């Protein structure tokens, strides 16, 4: 029986830079930084969520063949890969806090039927939704306009 998700992979262009971004700008804690030969295992996680880690993985062997690794790097550079949803209790306050730390936002906090959402990018180009969820989704609520052309290319 599956009991939950414990580790999710986020492709990054440079593990050291990504480690600094996730810990210093997003405020995540470093969980693991371990070298195994040429392979480096780096994980981070939200301080209040010890059961879930994000693996910061460079696109390379042994996970990917050279052609696939190059394709993933190209997609990262274009900024078209979405990596997930980050939760917050106050989207506007977190937006201001992270913006002050230099985090790039491609969408300011915006009303959605499920809550308030902003979109940010990590230093590799992955975008995340930063969401303050409502207790119940309102399917009749109006959507504020979406960002057009969210890619870097």
mmCIF file with all atom_site columns, C-alpha atoms in Angstrom:
data_model
loop_
_atom_site.group_PDB
_atom_site.id
_atom_site.type_symbol
_atom_site.label_atom_id
_atom_site.label_alt_id
_atom_site.label_comp_id
_atom_site.label_asym_id
_atom_site.label_entity_id
_atom_site.label_seq_id
_atom_site.pdbx_PDB_ins_code
_atom_site.Cartn_x
_atom_site.Cartn_y
_atom_site.Cartn_z
_atom_site.occupancy
_atom_site.B_iso_or_equiv
_atom_site.pdbx_formal_charge
_atom_site.auth_seq_id
_atom_site.auth_comp_id
_atom_site.auth_asym_id
_atom_site.auth_atom_id
_atom_site.pdbx_PDB_model_num
ATOM 1   C CA . UNK A 1 1   ? 0.000   0.000  0.000   1.00 0.00 ? 1   UNK A CA 1
ATOM 2   C CA . UNK A 1 2   ? 1.303   3.440  -0.945  1.00 0.00 ? 2   UNK A CA 1
ATOM 3   C CA . UNK A 1 3   ? 1.147   5.804  2.022   1.00 0.00 ? 3   UNK A CA 1
ATOM 4   C CA . UNK A 1 4   ? 2.268   9.046  0.384   1.00 0.00 ? 4   UNK A CA 1
ATOM 5   C CA . UNK A 1 5   ? 4.808   10.963 -1.661  1.00 0.00 ? 5   UNK A CA 1
ATOM 6   C CA . UNK A 1 6   ? 8.142   11.372 0.140   1.00 0.00 ? 6   UNK A CA 1
ATOM 7   C CA . UNK A 1 7   ? 10.611  12.635 -2.502  1.00 0.00 ? 7   UNK A CA 1
ATOM 8   C CA . UNK A 1 8   ? 9.986   14.638 -5.683  1.00 0.00 ? 8   UNK A CA 1
ATOM 9   C CA . UNK A 1 9   ? 12.665  15.443 -8.267  1.00 0.00 ? 9   UNK A CA 1
ATOM 10  C CA . UNK A 1 10  ? 13.235  18.926 -9.629  1.00 0.00 ? 10  UNK A CA 1
ATOM 11  C CA . UNK A 1 11  ? 15.666  19.194 -12.539 1.00 0.00 ? 11  UNK A CA 1
ATOM 12  C CA . UNK A 1 12  ? 18.212  21.981 -12.057 1.00 0.00 ? 12  UNK A CA 1
ATOM 13  C CA . UNK A 1 13  ? 21.066  23.325 -14.156 1.00 0.00 ? 13  UNK A CA 1
ATOM 14  C CA . UNK A 1 14  ? 23.555  23.599 -11.261 1.00 0.00 ? 14  UNK A CA 1
ATOM 15  C CA . UNK A 1 15  ? 23.080  21.805 -7.925  1.00 0.00 ? 15  UNK A CA 1
ATOM 16  C CA . UNK A 1 16  ? 25.203  24.219 -5.883  1.00 0.00 ? 16  UNK A CA 1
ATOM 17  C CA . UNK A 1 17  ? 23.370  27.271 -7.211  1.00 0.00 ? 17  UNK A CA 1
ATOM 18  C CA . UNK A 1 18  ? 20.017  25.519 -6.741  1.00 0.00 ? 18  UNK A CA 1
ATOM 19  C CA . UNK A 1 19  ? 20.926  24.549 -3.168  1.00 0.00 ? 19  UNK A CA 1
ATOM 20  C CA . UNK A 1 20  ? 21.620  28.210 -2.358  1.00 0.00 ? 20  UNK A CA 1
ATOM 21  C CA . UNK A 1 21  ? 18.400  29.347 -4.099  1.00 0.00 ? 21  UNK A CA 1
ATOM 22  C CA . UNK A 1 22  ? 16.151  26.877 -2.291  1.00 0.00 ? 22  UNK A CA 1
ATOM 23  C CA . UNK A 1 23  ? 17.729  27.425 1.140   1.00 0.00 ? 23  UNK A CA 1
ATOM 24  C CA . UNK A 1 24  ? 18.640  31.125 1.074   1.00 0.00 ? 24  UNK A CA 1
ATOM 25  C CA . UNK A 1 25  ? 15.827  32.577 -1.065  1.00 0.00 ? 25  UNK A CA 1
ATOM 26  C CA . UNK A 1 26  ? 12.908  30.176 -0.552  1.00 0.00 ? 26  UNK A CA 1
ATOM 27  C CA . UNK A 1 27  ? 13.821  29.375 3.073   1.00 0.00 ? 27  UNK A CA 1
ATOM 28  C CA . UNK A 1 28  ? 13.909  25.592 2.709   1.00 0.00 ? 28  UNK A CA 1
ATOM 29  C CA . UNK A 1 29  ? 16.244  23.553 4.902   1.00 0.00 ? 29  UNK A CA 1
ATOM 30  C CA . UNK A 1 30  ? 19.038  21.401 3.502   1.00 0.00 ? 30  UNK A CA 1
ATOM 31  C CA . UNK A 1 31  ? 18.294  17.751 4.214   1.00 0.00 ? 31  UNK A CA 1
ATOM 32  C CA . UNK A 1 32  ? 21.048  15.892 2.318   1.00 0.00 ? 32  UNK A CA 1
ATOM 33  C CA . UNK A 1 33  ? 24.181  16.848 0.402   1.00 0.00 ? 33  UNK A CA 1
ATOM 34  C CA . UNK A 1 34  ? 26.127  13.710 -0.344  1.00 0.00 ? 34  UNK A CA 1
ATOM 35  C CA . UNK A 1 35  ? 28.604  12.773 -3.083  1.00 0.00 ? 35  UNK A CA 1
ATOM 36  C CA . UNK A 1 36  ? 28.704  9.232  -4.429  1.00 0.00 ? 36  UNK A CA 1
ATOM 37  C CA . UNK A 1 37  ? 31.528  9.281  -6.967  1.00 0.00 ? 37  UNK A CA 1
ATOM 38  C CA . UNK A 1 38  ? 30.469  11.639 -9.775  1.00 0.00 ? 38  UNK A CA 1
ATOM 39  C CA . UNK A 1 39  ? 26.873  11.566 -8.533  1.00 0.00 ? 39  UNK A CA 1
ATOM 40  C CA . UNK A 1 40  ? 25.675  14.153 -6.008  1.00 0.00 ? 40  UNK A CA 1
ATOM 41  C CA . UNK A 1 41  ? 22.484  13.756 -3.993  1.00 0.00 ? 41  UNK A CA 1
ATOM 42  C CA . UNK A 1 42  ? 21.059  17.077 -2.763  1.00 0.00 ? 42  UNK A CA 1
ATOM 43  C CA . UNK A 1 43  ? 17.673  17.313 -1.078  1.00 0.00 ? 43  UNK A CA 1
ATOM 44  C CA . UNK A 1 44  ? 15.830  20.217 0.530   1.00 0.00 ? 44  UNK A CA 1
ATOM 45  C CA . UNK A 1 45  ? 12.467  20.587 2.186   1.00 0.00 ? 45  UNK A CA 1
ATOM 46  C CA . UNK A 1 46  ? 10.097  22.973 3.897   1.00 0.00 ? 46  UNK A CA 1
ATOM 47  C CA . UNK A 1 47  ? 10.927  23.252 7.606   1.00 0.00 ? 47  UNK A CA 1
ATOM 48  C CA . UNK A 1 48  ? 7.402   22.378 8.716   1.00 0.00 ? 48  UNK A CA 1
ATOM 49  C CA . UNK A 1 49  ? 7.038   19.400 6.387   1.00 0.00 ? 49  UNK A CA 1
ATOM 50  C CA . UNK A 1 50  ? 9.687   16.817 7.386   1.00 0.00 ? 50  UNK A CA 1
ATOM 51  C CA . UNK A 1 51  ? 8.089   13.973 5.427   1.00 0.00 ? 51  UNK A CA 1
ATOM 52  C CA . UNK A 1 52  ? 8.567   15.526 1.970   1.00 0.00 ? 52  UNK A CA 1
ATOM 53  C CA . UNK A 1 53  ? 11.886  16.271 0.289   1.00 0.00 ? 53  UNK A CA 1
ATOM 54  C CA . UNK A 1 54  ? 12.763  17.799 -3.073  1.00 0.00 ? 54  UNK A CA 1
ATOM 55  C CA . UNK A 1 55  ? 15.734  16.281 -4.855  1.00 0.00 ? 55  UNK A CA 1
ATOM 56  C CA . UNK A 1 56  ? 17.702  18.860 -6.834  1.00 0.00 ? 56  UNK A CA 1
ATOM 57  C CA . UNK A 1 57  ? 18.954  16.756 -9.723  1.00 0.00 ? 57  UNK A CA 1
ATOM 58  C CA . UNK A 1 58  ? 21.103  17.834 -12.663 1.00 0.00 ? 58  UNK A CA 1
ATOM 59  C CA . UNK A 1 59  ? 19.960  16.235 -15.939 1.00 0.00 ? 59  UNK A CA 1
ATOM 60  C CA . UNK A 1 60  ? 22.692  13.643 -16.498 1.00 0.00 ? 60  UNK A CA 1
ATOM 61  C CA . UNK A 1 61  ? 23.524  9.965  -16.108 1.00 0.00 ? 61  UNK A CA 1
ATOM 62  C CA . UNK A 1 62  ? 22.544  7.717  -14.450 1.00 0.00 ? 62  UNK A CA 1
ATOM 63  C CA . UNK A 1 63  ? 19.001  9.154  -14.589 1.00 0.00 ? 63  UNK A CA 1
ATOM 64  C CA . UNK A 1 64  ? 19.103  10.287 -18.222 1.00 0.00 ? 64  UNK A CA 1
ATOM 65  C CA . UNK A 1 65  ? 20.983  9.388  -21.391 1.00 0.00 ? 65  UNK A CA 1
ATOM 66  C CA . UNK A 1 66  ? 23.020  12.259 -22.941 1.00 0.00 ? 66  UNK A CA 1
ATOM 67  C CA . UNK A 1 67  ? 20.373  13.154 -25.546 1.00 0.00 ? 67  UNK A CA 1
ATOM 68  C CA . UNK A 1 68  ? 17.548  13.273 -22.992 1.00 0.00 ? 68  UNK A CA 1
ATOM 69  C CA . UNK A 1 69  ? 19.724  15.262 -20.557 1.00 0.00 ? 69  UNK A CA 1
ATOM 70  C CA . UNK A 1 70  ? 20.371  17.892 -23.248 1.00 0.00 ? 70  UNK A CA 1
ATOM 71  C CA . UNK A 1 71  ? 16.653  18.111 -24.028 1.00 0.00 ? 71  UNK A CA 1
ATOM 72  C CA . UNK A 1 72  ? 15.810  18.639 -20.347 1.00 0.00 ? 72  UNK A CA 1
ATOM 73  C CA . UNK A 1 73  ? 18.517  21.342 -20.036 1.00 0.00 ? 73  UNK A CA 1
ATOM 74  C CA . UNK A 1 74  ? 17.051  23.062 -23.110 1.00 0.00 ? 74  UNK A CA 1
ATOM 75  C CA . UNK A 1 75  ? 13.532  23.009 -21.649 1.00 0.00 ? 75  UNK A CA 1
ATOM 76  C CA . UNK A 1 76  ? 14.849  24.361 -18.325 1.00 0.00 ? 76  UNK A CA 1
ATOM 77  C CA . UNK A 1 77  ? 16.635  27.205 -20.098 1.00 0.00 ? 77  UNK A CA 1
ATOM 78  C CA . UNK A 1 78  ? 13.382  28.097 -21.898 1.00 0.00 ? 78  UNK A CA 1
ATOM 79  C CA . UNK A 1 79  ? 11.518  28.159 -18.573 1.00 0.00 ? 79  UNK A CA 1
ATOM 80  C CA . UNK A 1 80  ? 8.717   25.868 -19.692 1.00 0.00 ? 80  UNK A CA 1
ATOM 81  C CA . UNK A 1 81  ? 8.955   23.204 -16.964 1.00 0.00 ? 81  UNK A CA 1
ATOM 82  C CA . UNK A 1 82  ? 6.522   23.494 -14.075 1.00 0.00 ? 82  UNK A CA 1
ATOM 83  C CA . UNK A 1 83  ? 7.703   21.818 -10.912 1.00 0.00 ? 83  UNK A CA 1
ATOM 84  C CA . UNK A 1 84  ? 4.768   21.994 -8.514  1.00 0.00 ? 84  UNK A CA 1
ATOM 85  C CA . UNK A 1 85  ? 2.704   23.981 -6.057  1.00 0.00 ? 85  UNK A CA 1
ATOM 86  C CA . UNK A 1 86  ? 4.141   25.571 -2.919  1.00 0.00 ? 86  UNK A CA 1
ATOM 87  C CA . UNK A 1 87  ? 1.640   26.293 -0.148  1.00 0.00 ? 87  UNK A CA 1
ATOM 88  C CA . UNK A 1 88  ? 1.474   29.439 1.921   1.00 0.00 ? 88  UNK A CA 1
ATOM 89  C CA . UNK A 1 89  ? -0.924  30.873 4.515   1.00 0.00 ? 89  UNK A CA 1
ATOM 90  C CA . UNK A 1 90  ? -0.557  34.397 3.096   1.00 0.00 ? 90  UNK A CA 1
ATOM 91  C CA . UNK A 1 91  ? 0.278   34.637 -0.606  1.00 0.00 ? 91  UNK A CA 1
ATOM 92  C CA . UNK A 1 92  ? 0.648   38.433 -0.608  1.00 0.00 ? 92  UNK A CA 1
ATOM 93  C CA . UNK A 1 93  ? 3.058   38.459 2.378   1.00 0.00 ? 93  UNK A CA 1
ATOM 94  C CA . UNK A 1 94  ? 5.116   35.549 1.029   1.00 0.00 ? 94  UNK A CA 1
ATOM 95  C CA . UNK A 1 95  ? 5.235   37.223 -2.390  1.00 0.00 ? 95  UNK A CA 1
ATOM 96  C CA . UNK A 1 96  ? 6.631   40.411 -0.801  1.00 0.00 ? 96  UNK A CA 1
ATOM 97  C CA . UNK A 1 97  ? 9.125   38.439 1.343   1.00 0.00 ? 97  UNK A CA 1
ATOM 98  C CA . UNK A 1 98  ? 10.450  36.329 -1.538  1.00 0.00 ? 98  UNK A CA 1
ATOM 99  C CA . UNK A 1 99  ? 10.532  39.276 -3.955  1.00 0.00 ? 99  UNK A CA 1
ATOM 100 C CA . UNK A 1 100 ? 12.712  41.146 -1.445  1.00 0.00 ? 100 UNK A CA 1
ATOM 101 C CA . UNK A 1 101 ? 15.103  38.161 -1.486  1.00 0.00 ? 101 UNK A CA 1
ATOM 102 C CA . UNK A 1 102 ? 15.388  38.411 -5.270  1.00 0.00 ? 102 UNK A CA 1
ATOM 103 C CA . UNK A 1 103 ? 13.010  35.616 -6.310  1.00 0.00 ? 103 UNK A CA 1
ATOM 104 C CA . UNK A 1 104 ? 11.700  36.139 -9.859  1.00 0.00 ? 104 UNK A CA 1
ATOM 105 C CA . UNK A 1 105 ? 7.917   36.177 -10.093 1.00 0.00 ? 105 UNK A CA 1
ATOM 106 C CA . UNK A 1 106 ? 6.184   35.829 -13.450 1.00 0.00 ? 106 UNK A CA 1
ATOM 107 C CA . UNK A 1 107 ? 2.776   36.531 -11.905 1.00 0.00 ? 107 UNK A CA 1
ATOM 108 C CA . UNK A 1 108 ? 1.819   38.649 -8.905  1.00 0.00 ? 108 UNK A CA 1
ATOM 109 C CA . UNK A 1 109 ? -0.751  37.277 -6.409  1.00 0.00 ? 109 UNK A CA 1
ATOM 110 C CA . UNK A 1 110 ? -3.950  36.715 -8.370  1.00 0.00 ? 110 UNK A CA 1
ATOM 111 C CA . UNK A 1 111 ? -7.445  35.527 -7.390  1.00 0.00 ? 111 UNK A CA 1
ATOM 112 C CA . UNK A 1 112 ? -8.389  32.038 -8.501  1.00 0.00 ? 112 UNK A CA 1
ATOM 113 C CA . UNK A 1 113 ? -11.442 29.903 -7.677  1.00 0.00 ? 113 UNK A CA 1
ATOM 114 C CA . UNK A 1 114 ? -9.194  27.764 -5.427  1.00 0.00 ? 114 UNK A CA 1
ATOM 115 C CA . UNK A 1 115 ? -7.368  30.622 -3.715  1.00 0.00 ? 115 UNK A CA 1
ATOM 116 C CA . UNK A 1 116 ? -4.730  33.258 -4.326  1.00 0.00 ? 116 UNK A CA 1
ATOM 117 C CA . UNK A 1 117 ? -1.875  32.260 -6.597  1.00 0.00 ? 117 UNK A CA 1
ATOM 118 C CA . UNK A 1 118 ? 1.440   33.774 -7.664  1.00 0.00 ? 118 UNK A CA 1
ATOM 119 C CA . UNK A 1 119 ? 3.947   32.161 -10.035 1.00 0.00 ? 119 UNK A CA 1
ATOM 120 C CA . UNK A 1 120 ? 7.676   32.149 -9.399  1.00 0.00 ? 120 UNK A CA 1
ATOM 121 C CA . UNK A 1 121 ? 10.759  30.709 -11.058 1.00 0.00 ? 121 UNK A CA 1
ATOM 122 C CA . UNK A 1 122 ? 13.723  29.023 -9.458  1.00 0.00 ? 122 UNK A CA 1
ATOM 123 C CA . UNK A 1 123 ? 17.234  29.884 -10.634 1.00 0.00 ? 123 UNK A CA 1
ATOM 124 C CA . UNK A 1 124 ? 17.144  27.095 -13.250 1.00 0.00 ? 124 UNK A CA 1
ATOM 125 C CA . UNK A 1 125 ? 13.889  28.254 -14.861 1.00 0.00 ? 125 UNK A CA 1
ATOM 126 C CA . UNK A 1 126 ? 11.378  25.880 -13.236 1.00 0.00 ? 126 UNK A CA 1
ATOM 127 C CA . UNK A 1 127 ? 8.160   27.631 -12.350 1.00 0.00 ? 127 UNK A CA 1
ATOM 128 C CA . UNK A 1 128 ? 6.148   26.987 -9.211  1.00 0.00 ? 128 UNK A CA 1
ATOM 129 C CA . UNK A 1 129 ? 2.699   28.054 -8.185  1.00 0.00 ? 129 UNK A CA 1
ATOM 130 C CA . UNK A 1 130 ? 2.711   29.761 -4.784  1.00 0.00 ? 130 UNK A CA 1
ATOM 131 C CA . UNK A 1 131 ? -0.817  29.173 -3.537  1.00 0.00 ? 131 UNK A CA 1
ATOM 132 C CA . UNK A 1 132 ? -2.900  30.253 -0.572  1.00 0.00 ? 132 UNK A CA 1
ATOM 133 C CA . UNK A 1 133 ? -5.830  27.868 -0.861  1.00 0.00 ? 133 UNK A CA 1
ATOM 134 C CA . UNK A 1 134 ? -9.394  28.662 0.098   1.00 0.00 ? 134 UNK A CA 1
ATOM 135 C CA . UNK A 1 135 ? -11.056 26.102 2.330   1.00 0.00 ? 135 UNK A CA 1
ATOM 136 C CA . UNK A 1 136 ? -13.456 25.305 -0.489  1.00 0.00 ? 136 UNK A CA 1
ATOM 137 C CA . UNK A 1 137 ? -13.092 25.879 -4.201  1.00 0.00 ? 137 UNK A CA 1
ATOM 138 C CA . UNK A 1 138 ? -15.673 28.229 -5.696  1.00 0.00 ? 138 UNK A CA 1
ATOM 139 C CA . UNK A 1 139 ? -16.243 26.959 -9.255  1.00 0.00 ? 139 UNK A CA 1
ATOM 140 C CA . UNK A 1 140 ? -18.402 30.015 -10.022 1.00 0.00 ? 140 UNK A CA 1
ATOM 141 C CA . UNK A 1 141 ? -15.699 32.528 -9.098  1.00 0.00 ? 141 UNK A CA 1
ATOM 142 C CA . UNK A 1 142 ? -14.159 34.658 -11.828 1.00 0.00 ? 142 UNK A CA 1
ATOM 143 C CA . UNK A 1 143 ? -10.559 33.981 -12.831 1.00 0.00 ? 143 UNK A CA 1
ATOM 144 C CA . UNK A 1 144 ? -8.230  36.954 -13.007 1.00 0.00 ? 144 UNK A CA 1
ATOM 145 C CA . UNK A 1 145 ? -6.358  37.063 -16.321 1.00 0.00 ? 145 UNK A CA 1
ATOM 146 C CA . UNK A 1 146 ? -3.507  34.555 -16.711 1.00 0.00 ? 146 UNK A CA 1
ATOM 147 C CA . UNK A 1 147 ? 0.049   35.405 -17.626 1.00 0.00 ? 147 UNK A CA 1
ATOM 148 C CA . UNK A 1 148 ? 0.699   35.016 -21.326 1.00 0.00 ? 148 UNK A CA 1
ATOM 149 C CA . UNK A 1 149 ? 3.938   33.611 -22.648 1.00 0.00 ? 149 UNK A CA 1
ATOM 150 C CA . UNK A 1 150 ? 5.395   32.319 -19.392 1.00 0.00 ? 150 UNK A CA 1
ATOM 151 C CA . UNK A 1 151 ? 8.446   30.811 -21.088 1.00 0.00 ? 151 UNK A CA 1
ATOM 152 C CA . UNK A 1 152 ? 11.811  32.551 -21.288 1.00 0.00 ? 152 UNK A CA 1
ATOM 153 C CA . UNK A 1 153 ? 12.245  31.855 -24.991 1.00 0.00 ? 153 UNK A CA 1
#
